[in-house]
XYZ file of C-alpha atoms in Angstrom:
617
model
C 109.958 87.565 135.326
C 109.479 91.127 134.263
C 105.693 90.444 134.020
C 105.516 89.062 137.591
C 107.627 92.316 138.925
C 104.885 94.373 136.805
C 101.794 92.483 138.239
C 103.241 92.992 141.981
C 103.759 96.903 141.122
C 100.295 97.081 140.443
C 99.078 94.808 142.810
C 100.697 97.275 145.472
C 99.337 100.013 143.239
C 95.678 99.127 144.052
C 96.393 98.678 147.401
C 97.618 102.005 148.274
C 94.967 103.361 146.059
C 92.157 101.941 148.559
C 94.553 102.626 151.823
C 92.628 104.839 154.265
C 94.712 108.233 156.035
C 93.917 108.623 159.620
C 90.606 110.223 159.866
C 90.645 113.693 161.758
C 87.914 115.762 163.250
C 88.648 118.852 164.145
C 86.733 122.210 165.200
C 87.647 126.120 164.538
C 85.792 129.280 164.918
C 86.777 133.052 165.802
C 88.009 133.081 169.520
C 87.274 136.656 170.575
C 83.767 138.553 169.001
C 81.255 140.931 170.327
C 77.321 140.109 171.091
C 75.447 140.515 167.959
C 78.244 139.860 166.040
C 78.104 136.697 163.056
C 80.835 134.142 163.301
C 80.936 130.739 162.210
C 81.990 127.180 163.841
C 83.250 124.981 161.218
C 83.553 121.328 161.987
C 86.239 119.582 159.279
C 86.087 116.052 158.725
C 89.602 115.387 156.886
C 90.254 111.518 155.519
C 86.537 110.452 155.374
C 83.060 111.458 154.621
C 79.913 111.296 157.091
C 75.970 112.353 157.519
C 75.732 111.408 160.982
C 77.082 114.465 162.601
C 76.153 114.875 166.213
C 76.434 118.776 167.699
C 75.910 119.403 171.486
C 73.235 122.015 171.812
C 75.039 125.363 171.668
C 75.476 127.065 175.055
C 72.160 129.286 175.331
C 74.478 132.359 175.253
C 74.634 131.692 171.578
C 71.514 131.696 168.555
C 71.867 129.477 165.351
C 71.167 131.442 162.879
C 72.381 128.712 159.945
C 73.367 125.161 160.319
C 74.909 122.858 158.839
C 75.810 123.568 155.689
C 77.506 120.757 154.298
C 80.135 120.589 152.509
C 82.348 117.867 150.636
C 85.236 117.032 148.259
C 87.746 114.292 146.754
C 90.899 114.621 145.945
C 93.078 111.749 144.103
C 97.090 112.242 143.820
C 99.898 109.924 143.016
C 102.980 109.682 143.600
C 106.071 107.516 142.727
C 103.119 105.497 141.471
C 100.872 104.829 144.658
C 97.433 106.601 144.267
C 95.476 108.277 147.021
C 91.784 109.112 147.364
C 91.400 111.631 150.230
C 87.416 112.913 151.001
C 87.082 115.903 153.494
C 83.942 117.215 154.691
C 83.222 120.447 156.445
C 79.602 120.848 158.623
C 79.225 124.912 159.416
C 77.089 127.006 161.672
C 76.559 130.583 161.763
C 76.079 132.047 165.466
C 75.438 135.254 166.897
C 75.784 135.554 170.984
C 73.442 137.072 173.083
C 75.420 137.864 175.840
C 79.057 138.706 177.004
C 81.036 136.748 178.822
C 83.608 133.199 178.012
C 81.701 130.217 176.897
C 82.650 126.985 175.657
C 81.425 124.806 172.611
C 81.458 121.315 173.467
C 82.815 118.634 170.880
C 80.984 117.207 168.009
C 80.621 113.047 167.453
C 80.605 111.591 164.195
C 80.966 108.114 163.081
C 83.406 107.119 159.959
C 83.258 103.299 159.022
C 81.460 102.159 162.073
C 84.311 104.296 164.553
C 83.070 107.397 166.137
C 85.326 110.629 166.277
C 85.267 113.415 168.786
C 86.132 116.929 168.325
C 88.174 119.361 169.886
C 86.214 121.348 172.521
C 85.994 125.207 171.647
C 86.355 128.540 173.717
C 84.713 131.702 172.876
C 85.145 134.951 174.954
C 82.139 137.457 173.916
C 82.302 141.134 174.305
C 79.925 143.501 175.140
C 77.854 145.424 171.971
C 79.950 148.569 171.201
C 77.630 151.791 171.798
C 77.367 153.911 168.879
C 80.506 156.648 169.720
C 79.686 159.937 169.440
C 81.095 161.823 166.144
C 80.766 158.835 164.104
C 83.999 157.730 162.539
C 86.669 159.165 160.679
C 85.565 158.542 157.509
C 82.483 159.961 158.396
C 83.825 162.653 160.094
C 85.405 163.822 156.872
C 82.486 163.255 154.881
C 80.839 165.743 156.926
C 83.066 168.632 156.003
C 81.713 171.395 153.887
C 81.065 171.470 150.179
C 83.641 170.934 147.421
C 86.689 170.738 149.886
C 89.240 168.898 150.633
C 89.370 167.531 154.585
C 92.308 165.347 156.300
C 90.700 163.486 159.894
C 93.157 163.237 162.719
C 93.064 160.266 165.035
C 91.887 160.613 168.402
C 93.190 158.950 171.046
C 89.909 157.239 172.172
C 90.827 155.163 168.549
C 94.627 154.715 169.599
C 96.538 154.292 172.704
C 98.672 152.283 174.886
C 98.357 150.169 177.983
C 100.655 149.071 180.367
C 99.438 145.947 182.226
C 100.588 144.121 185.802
C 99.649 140.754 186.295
C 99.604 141.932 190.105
C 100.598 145.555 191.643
C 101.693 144.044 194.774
C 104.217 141.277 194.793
C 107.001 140.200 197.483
C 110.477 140.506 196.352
C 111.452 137.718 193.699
C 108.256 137.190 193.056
C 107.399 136.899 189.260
C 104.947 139.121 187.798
C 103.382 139.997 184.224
C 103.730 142.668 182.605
C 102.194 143.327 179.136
C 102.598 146.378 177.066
C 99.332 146.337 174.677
C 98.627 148.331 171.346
C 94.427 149.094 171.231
C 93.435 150.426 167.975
C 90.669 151.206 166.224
C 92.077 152.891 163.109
C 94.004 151.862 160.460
C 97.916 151.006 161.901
C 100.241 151.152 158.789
C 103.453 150.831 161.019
C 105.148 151.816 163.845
C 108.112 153.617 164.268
C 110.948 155.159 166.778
C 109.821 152.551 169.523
C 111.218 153.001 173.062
C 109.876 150.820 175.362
C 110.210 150.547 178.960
C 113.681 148.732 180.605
C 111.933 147.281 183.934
C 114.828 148.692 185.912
C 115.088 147.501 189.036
C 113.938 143.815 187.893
C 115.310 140.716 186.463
C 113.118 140.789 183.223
C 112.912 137.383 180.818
C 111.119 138.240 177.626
C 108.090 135.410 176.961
C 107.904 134.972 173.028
C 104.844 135.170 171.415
C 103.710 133.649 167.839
C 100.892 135.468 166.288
C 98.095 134.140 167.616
C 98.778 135.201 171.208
C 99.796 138.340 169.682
C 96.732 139.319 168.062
C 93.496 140.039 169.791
C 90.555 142.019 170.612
C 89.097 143.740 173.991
C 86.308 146.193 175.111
C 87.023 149.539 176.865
C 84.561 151.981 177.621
C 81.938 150.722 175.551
C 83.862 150.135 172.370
C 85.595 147.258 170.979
C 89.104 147.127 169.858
C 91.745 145.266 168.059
C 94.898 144.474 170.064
C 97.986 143.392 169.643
C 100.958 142.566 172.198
C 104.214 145.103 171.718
C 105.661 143.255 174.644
C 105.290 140.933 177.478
C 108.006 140.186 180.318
C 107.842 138.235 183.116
C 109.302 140.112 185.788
C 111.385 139.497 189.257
C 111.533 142.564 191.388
C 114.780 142.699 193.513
C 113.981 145.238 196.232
C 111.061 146.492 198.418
C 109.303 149.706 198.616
C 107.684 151.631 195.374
C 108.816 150.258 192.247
C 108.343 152.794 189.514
C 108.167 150.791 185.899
C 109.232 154.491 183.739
C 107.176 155.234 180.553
C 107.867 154.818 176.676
C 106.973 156.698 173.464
C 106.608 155.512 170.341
C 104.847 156.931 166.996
C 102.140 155.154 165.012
C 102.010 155.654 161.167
C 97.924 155.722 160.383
C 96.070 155.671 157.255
C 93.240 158.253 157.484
C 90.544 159.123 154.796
C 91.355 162.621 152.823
C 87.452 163.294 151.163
C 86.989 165.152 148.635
C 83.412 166.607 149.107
C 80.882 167.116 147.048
C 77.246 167.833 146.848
C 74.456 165.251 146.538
C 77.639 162.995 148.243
C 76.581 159.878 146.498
C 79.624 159.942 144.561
C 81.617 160.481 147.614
C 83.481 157.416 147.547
C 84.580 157.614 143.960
C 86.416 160.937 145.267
C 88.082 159.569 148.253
C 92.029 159.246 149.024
C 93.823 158.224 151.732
C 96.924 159.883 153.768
C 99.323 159.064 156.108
C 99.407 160.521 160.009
C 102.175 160.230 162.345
C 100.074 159.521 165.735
C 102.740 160.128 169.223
C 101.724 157.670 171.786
C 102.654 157.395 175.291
C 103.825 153.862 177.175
C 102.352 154.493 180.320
C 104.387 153.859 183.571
C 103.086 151.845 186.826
C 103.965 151.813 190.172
C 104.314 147.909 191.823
C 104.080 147.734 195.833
C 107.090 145.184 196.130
C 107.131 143.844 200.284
C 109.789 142.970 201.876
C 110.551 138.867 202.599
C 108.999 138.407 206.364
C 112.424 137.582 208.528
C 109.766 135.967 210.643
C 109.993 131.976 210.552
C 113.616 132.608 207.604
C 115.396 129.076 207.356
C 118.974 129.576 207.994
C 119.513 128.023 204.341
C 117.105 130.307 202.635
C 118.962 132.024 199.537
C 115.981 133.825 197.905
C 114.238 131.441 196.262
C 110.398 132.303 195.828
C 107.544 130.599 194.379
C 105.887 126.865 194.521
C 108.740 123.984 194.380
C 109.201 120.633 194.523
C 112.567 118.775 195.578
C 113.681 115.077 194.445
C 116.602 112.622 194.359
C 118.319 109.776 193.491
C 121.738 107.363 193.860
C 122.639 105.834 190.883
C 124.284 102.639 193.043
C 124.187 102.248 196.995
C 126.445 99.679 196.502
C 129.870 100.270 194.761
C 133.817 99.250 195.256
C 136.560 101.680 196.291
C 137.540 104.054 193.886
C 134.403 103.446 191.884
C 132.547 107.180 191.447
C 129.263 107.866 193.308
C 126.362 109.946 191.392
C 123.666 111.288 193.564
C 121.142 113.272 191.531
C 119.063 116.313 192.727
C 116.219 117.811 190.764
C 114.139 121.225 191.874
C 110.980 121.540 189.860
C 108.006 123.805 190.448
C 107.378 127.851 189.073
C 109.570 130.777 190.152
C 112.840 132.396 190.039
C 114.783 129.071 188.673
C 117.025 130.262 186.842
C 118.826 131.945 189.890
C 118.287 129.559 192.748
C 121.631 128.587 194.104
C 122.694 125.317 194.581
C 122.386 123.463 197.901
C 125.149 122.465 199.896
C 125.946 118.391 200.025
C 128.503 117.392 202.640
C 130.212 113.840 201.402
C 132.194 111.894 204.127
C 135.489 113.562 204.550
C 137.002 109.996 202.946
C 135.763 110.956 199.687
C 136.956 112.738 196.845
C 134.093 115.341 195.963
C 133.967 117.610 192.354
C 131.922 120.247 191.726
C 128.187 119.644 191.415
C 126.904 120.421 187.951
C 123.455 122.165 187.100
C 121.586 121.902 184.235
C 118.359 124.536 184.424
C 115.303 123.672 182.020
C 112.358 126.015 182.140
C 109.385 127.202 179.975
C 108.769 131.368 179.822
C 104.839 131.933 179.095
C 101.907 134.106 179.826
C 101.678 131.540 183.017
C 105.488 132.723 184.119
C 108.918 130.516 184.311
C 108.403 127.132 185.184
C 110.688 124.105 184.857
C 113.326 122.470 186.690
C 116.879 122.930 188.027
C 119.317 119.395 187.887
C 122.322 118.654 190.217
C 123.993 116.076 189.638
C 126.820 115.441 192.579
C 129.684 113.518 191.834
C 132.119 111.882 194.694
C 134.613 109.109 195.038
C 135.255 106.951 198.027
C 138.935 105.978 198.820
C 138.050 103.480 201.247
C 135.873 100.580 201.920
C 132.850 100.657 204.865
C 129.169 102.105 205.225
C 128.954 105.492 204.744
C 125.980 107.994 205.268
C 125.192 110.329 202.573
C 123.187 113.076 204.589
C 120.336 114.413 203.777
C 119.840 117.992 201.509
C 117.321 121.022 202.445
C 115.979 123.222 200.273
C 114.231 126.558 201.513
C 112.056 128.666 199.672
C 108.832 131.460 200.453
C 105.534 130.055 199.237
C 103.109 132.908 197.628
C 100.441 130.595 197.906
C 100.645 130.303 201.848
C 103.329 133.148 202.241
C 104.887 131.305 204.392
C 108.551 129.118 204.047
C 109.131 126.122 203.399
C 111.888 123.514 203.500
C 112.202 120.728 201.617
C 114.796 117.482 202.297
C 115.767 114.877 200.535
C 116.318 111.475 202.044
C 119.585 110.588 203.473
C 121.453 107.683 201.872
C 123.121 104.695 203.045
C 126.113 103.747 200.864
C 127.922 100.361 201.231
C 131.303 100.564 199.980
C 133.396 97.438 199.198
C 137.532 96.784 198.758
C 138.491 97.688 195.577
C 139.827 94.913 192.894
C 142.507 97.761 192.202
C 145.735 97.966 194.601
C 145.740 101.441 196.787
C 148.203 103.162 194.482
C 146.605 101.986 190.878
C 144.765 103.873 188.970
C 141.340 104.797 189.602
C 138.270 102.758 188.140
C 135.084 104.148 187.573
C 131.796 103.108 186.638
C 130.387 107.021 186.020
C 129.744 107.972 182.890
C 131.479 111.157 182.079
C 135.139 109.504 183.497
C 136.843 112.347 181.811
C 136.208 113.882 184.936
C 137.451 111.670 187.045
C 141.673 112.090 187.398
C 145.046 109.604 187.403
C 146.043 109.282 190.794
C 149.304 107.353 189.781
C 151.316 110.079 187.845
C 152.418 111.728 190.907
C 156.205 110.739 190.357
C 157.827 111.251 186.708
C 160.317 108.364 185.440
C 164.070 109.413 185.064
C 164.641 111.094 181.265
C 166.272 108.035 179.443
C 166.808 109.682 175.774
C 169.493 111.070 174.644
C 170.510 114.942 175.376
C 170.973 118.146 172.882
C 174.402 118.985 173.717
C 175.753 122.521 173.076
C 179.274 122.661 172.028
C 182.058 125.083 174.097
C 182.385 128.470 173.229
C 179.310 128.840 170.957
C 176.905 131.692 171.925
C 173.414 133.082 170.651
C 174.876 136.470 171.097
C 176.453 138.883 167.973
C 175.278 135.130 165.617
C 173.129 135.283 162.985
C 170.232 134.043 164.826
C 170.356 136.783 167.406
C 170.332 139.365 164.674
C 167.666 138.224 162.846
C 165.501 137.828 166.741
C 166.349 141.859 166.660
C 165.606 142.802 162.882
C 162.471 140.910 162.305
C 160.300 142.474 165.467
C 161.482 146.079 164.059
C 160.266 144.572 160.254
C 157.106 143.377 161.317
C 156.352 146.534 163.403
C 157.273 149.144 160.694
C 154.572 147.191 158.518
C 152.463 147.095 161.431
C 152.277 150.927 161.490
C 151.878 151.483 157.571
C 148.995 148.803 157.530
C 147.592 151.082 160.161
C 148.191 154.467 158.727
C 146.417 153.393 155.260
C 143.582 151.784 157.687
C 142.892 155.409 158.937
C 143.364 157.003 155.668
C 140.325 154.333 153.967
C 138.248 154.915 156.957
C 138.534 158.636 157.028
C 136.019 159.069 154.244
C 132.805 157.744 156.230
C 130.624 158.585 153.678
C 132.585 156.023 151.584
C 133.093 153.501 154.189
C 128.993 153.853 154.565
C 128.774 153.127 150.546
C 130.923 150.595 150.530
C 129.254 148.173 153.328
C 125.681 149.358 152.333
C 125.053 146.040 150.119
C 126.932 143.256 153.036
C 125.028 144.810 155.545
C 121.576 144.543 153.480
C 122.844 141.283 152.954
C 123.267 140.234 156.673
C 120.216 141.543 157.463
C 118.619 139.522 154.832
C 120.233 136.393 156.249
C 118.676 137.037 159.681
C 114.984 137.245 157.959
C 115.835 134.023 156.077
C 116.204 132.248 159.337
C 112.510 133.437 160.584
C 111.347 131.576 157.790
C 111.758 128.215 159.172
C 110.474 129.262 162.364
C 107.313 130.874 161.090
C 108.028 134.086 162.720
C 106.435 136.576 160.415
C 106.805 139.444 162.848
C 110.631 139.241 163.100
C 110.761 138.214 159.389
C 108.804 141.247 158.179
C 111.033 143.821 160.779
C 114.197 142.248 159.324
C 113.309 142.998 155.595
C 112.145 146.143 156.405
C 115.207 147.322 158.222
C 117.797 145.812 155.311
C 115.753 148.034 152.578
C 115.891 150.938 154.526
C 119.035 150.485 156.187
C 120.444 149.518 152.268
C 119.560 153.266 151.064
C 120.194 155.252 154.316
C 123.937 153.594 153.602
C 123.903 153.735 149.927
C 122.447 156.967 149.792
C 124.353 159.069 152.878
C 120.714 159.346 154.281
C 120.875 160.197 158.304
C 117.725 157.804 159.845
C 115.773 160.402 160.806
C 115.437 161.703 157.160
C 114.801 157.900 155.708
C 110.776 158.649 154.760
C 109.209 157.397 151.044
C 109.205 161.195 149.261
C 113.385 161.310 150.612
C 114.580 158.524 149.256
C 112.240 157.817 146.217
C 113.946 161.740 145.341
C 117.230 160.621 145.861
C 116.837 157.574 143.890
C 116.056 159.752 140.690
C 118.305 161.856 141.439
C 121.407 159.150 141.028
C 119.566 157.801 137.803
C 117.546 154.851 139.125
C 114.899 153.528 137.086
C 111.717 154.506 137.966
C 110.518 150.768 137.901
C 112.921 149.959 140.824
C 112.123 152.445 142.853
C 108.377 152.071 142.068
C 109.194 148.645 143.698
C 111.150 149.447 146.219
C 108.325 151.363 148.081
C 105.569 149.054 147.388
C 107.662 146.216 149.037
C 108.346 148.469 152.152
C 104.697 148.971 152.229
C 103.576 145.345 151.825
C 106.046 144.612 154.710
C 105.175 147.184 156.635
C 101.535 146.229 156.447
C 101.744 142.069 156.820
C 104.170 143.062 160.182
C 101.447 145.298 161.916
C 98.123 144.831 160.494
C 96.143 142.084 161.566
C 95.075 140.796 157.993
C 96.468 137.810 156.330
C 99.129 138.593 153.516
C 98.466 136.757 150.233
C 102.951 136.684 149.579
C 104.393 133.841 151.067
C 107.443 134.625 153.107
C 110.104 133.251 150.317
C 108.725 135.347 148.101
C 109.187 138.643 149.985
C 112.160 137.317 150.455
C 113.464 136.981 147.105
C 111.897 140.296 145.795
C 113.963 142.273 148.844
C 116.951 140.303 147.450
C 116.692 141.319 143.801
C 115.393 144.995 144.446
C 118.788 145.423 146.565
C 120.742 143.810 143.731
C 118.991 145.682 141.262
C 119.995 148.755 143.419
C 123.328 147.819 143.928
C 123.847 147.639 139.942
C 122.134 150.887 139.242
C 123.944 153.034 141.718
C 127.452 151.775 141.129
C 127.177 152.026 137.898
C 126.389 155.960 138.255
C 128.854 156.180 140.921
C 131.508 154.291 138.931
């Protein structure tokens, strides 16, 4: 027996050795670069192995200056005893474009065990060459400083700046705009810090979330080509006419700049070279939007402000059903615009029913393209009575930017056949709606006659002067007197804010900590990174009695020695605020996964939290 069981194993063993993974072809290459710049398309063939690749001819916007390198591999794992031979093959071309503009890359074909694959078509936006700037760069800039001395570059603002950007500067009221407020940089962006952007007074603002991919960018202005990334981008309702002023922001950039220390001959130059930190001030430019008034021209008397491009449906559940017996007629508004505060239309039952509250249930999507979704209704009614009843129609009005015109849309009006009821009049009611928690007893108007037997007080005994009544009066005072000694020593502990500050410096760190650890699982390094930086910093401004404005690398790494703290933990503690730092505003890859920062923020504050209170102590 044992040998059959064995023999089957590896029967199955064999099998899954020789199984095949789905084959996938798939197609990547830089989406944003500049004319006469080298990038490469890379077409990966994952789960099989080819020679019979077949490549549309580039768009003549691009030259092929290598291609294809092939390139192939095997892999062979196991696991719980099944063993799997994977091949992948990668075909790649190096292009340069000729020209600006967007351009597309159609799919590749390539045929895996007699089946032919198709690739993912590709989009490429080129920018124009960047023309040499005058001045050369910073580094060279400082290179060209006099003999054996010592010069720090500044950063212009032609390298660093801010844009505010409108989708559209004139909009009717309620209708949704863009707004994006856009880093361009050209230097080296260590971090940002005391960051005040822009409310949007005046509109309802919803924030569109971003991963890093729609973050991160690159655009041409004036000639020269920059990285960019997105600070923030709102879609945005305006709620009045006339000028809408969007007010500015400020915020500071912290930017590595070359500090040279020249020589002559300047061969060596680079052997001598250092690096500084600046503190750049940049401006969040304001903008005006034109918002017009709503034409009262051709206004639907049920118009309630909704704006943009919608859609109206519905549907009853039953057009048949008995007395008593709920009725569920569903309304749906789908399309792009201000859902999220359209009010629900008005649906008039026959005065024999018994109507509840209609209940919404809004769904919608905020991206680059603006809200869009759908708003539910779901109406819920009960006839008393048997007959044929009309369920009237219901309108929906709204202003179409498209055709800026209005528009009302109605639903069809339904015919509902009600029949007698198998219940008598004054039984309870039966439903056939789902949620018939809503639905109410209409048989418990009258209470049945109390049949149990009664707590009799005897004559002559009262609560007053008993011992009852004195312990009503005494406990009150007790309780109240404890009350206000509980308080007084509350004061007295929270007097010292310097040691309430010390005391919550570590569960704070450690809150903040638990926020990061929840960006992990959504992949959002931005937010992860800004959490762990603000738990280290916040940990020592806390520990430390540091006000924020004085939190800076020289301050606390000072302070640290000063309370006895190894120099390997503070050594530590400012190269993980750097790496942070760094991975949350530079463009570059970091090599650390997430856990790992994780952990080493985790251990540096308990490593902290060891030192100091053992000093304090």
């Amino acid at each position: 027996m044992k040998r059959i069981v064995f023999f089957i194993f590896l029967l199955l063993s064999v099998i899954s050795a020789h199984a095949e993974e789905a084959v996938q072809f798939v197609a990547s290459t830089s989406n944003i670069v500049a004319v006469g710049q080298r990038f490469k398309v890379v077409f990966s063939l994952k789960n099989g192995s080819a020679d019979n690749i077949q490549v549309a001819d580039f768009d003549e916007a691009f030259e092929v200056l290598m291609g294809p390198n092939v390139s192939r591999g095997k892999s062979i794992s196991m696991i719980n005893g099944q063993t799997t031979v994977t091949e992948n093959s990668a075909y790649t071309y190096i292009l340069s474009p000729k020209k600006e503009g967007t351009f597309t890359i159609a799919p590749a074909r390539v045929t895996v065990n007699g089946k032919t694959y198709m690739s993912n078509a590709l989009t490429v936006k080129v920018l124009p060459a960047e023309s040499n700037p005058q001045g050369g760069t910073a580094q060279q800039q400082a290179r060209g400083g006099n003999a054996n001395t010592q010069q720090q570059v500044g950063v212009s603002d032609n390298d660093l700046f801010v844009k505010t950007e409108l989708s559209r500067t004139k909009v009717y009221e309620q209708e949704q705009i863009i707004a994006t407020i856009r880093l361009y940089y050209r230097a080296n962006v260590r971090s940002l810090d005391e960051v005040k952007l822009p409310e949007f007074k005046g509109c309802i603002a919803q924030e569109i979330e971003l991963n890093d991919d729609q973050k991160y960018g690159m655009d041409a202005v004036n000639g020269k080509n920059y990285k960019t990334v997105i600070l923030k981008q709102m879609v945005l309702f305006p709620q009045k006419s006339g000028k809408l002023k969007i007010e500015s922001g400020k915020l500071s950039a912290i930017v590595q700049v070359p500090v040279t220390n020249q020589r002559r001959g300047g061969i060596f130059d680079d052997f001598f070279s250092s690096y500084a930190d600046v503190k750049k001030p940049l401006n969040v430019p304001g903008v005006t939007i034109d918002v017009m008034p709503l034409p009262e021209v051709g206004k639907p008397a049920d118009f309630s402000g909704a704006v943009g491009d919608f859609q109206l449906s519905s549907n009853l559940t039953n057009d048949h059903v008995k007395a008593n017996e709920a009725v569920n007629l569903k309304l749906k508004i789908s399309g792009t615009g201000n859902l999220k505060y359209l009010k629900t239309p008005e649906l008039k039952f026959p005065q024999d029913f018994e109507v509840y509250d209609p209940k919404t249930d809004t769904k919608q999507s905020i991206t680059k393209n603006g809200v869009s979704g759908s708003k539910s209704v779901e109406y819920i009614a009960i006839p008393r009575y048997d007959g044929e009843f009309n369920i009237p129609a219901v309108s929906f009005s709204y202003f179409d930017v498209k055709t800026k015109k209005y528009k009302t849309l109605t639903s069809p009006e339904y015919t509902l056949t009600v029949e007698k009821g198998d219940a008598p009049a004054a039984g309870p009611v039966v439903s056939n709606y789902s949620n018939k928690q809503n639905v109410k007893m209409l048989d418990k108007d009258l209470r049945y006659v109390n049949t149990k037997d009664l707590a009799l007080q005897e004559k002559g005994d009262f609560f007053y002067a008993s011992t009852s009544y004195w312990m009503a009066l005494l406990i009150p005072l007790m309780l109240s007197i404890a009350a206000f000694f509980a308080y007084k020593k509350y004061l007295s502990d929270n007097s010292d804010l310097v040691l309430v500050k010390n005391k919550r410096a570590n569960k704070q760190a450690k809150k903040r900590l638990k926020v990061a650890e929840s960006h992990i699982a959504s992949d959002n390094k931005s937010a992860f990174y800004e959490e762990v930086v603000k738990a280290m910093w916040g940990y020592v401004g806390d520990k430390l009695n540091i006000s924020v404005s004085d939190l800076s690398r020289d301050n606390v790494e000072s302070e640290l020695k000063e309370h006895s703290v190894s120099s390997d933990t503070i050594a530590n503690f400012i190269k993980l605020i750097d790496k942070c730092e760094f991975a949350r505003y530079a463009p570059s890859q970091q090599a650390n996964a997430l856990n790992v920062i994780y952990e080493e923020a985790s251990n540096i504050i308990e490593k902290l939290e060891q030192e100091v209170t053992a000093i304090k102590a």
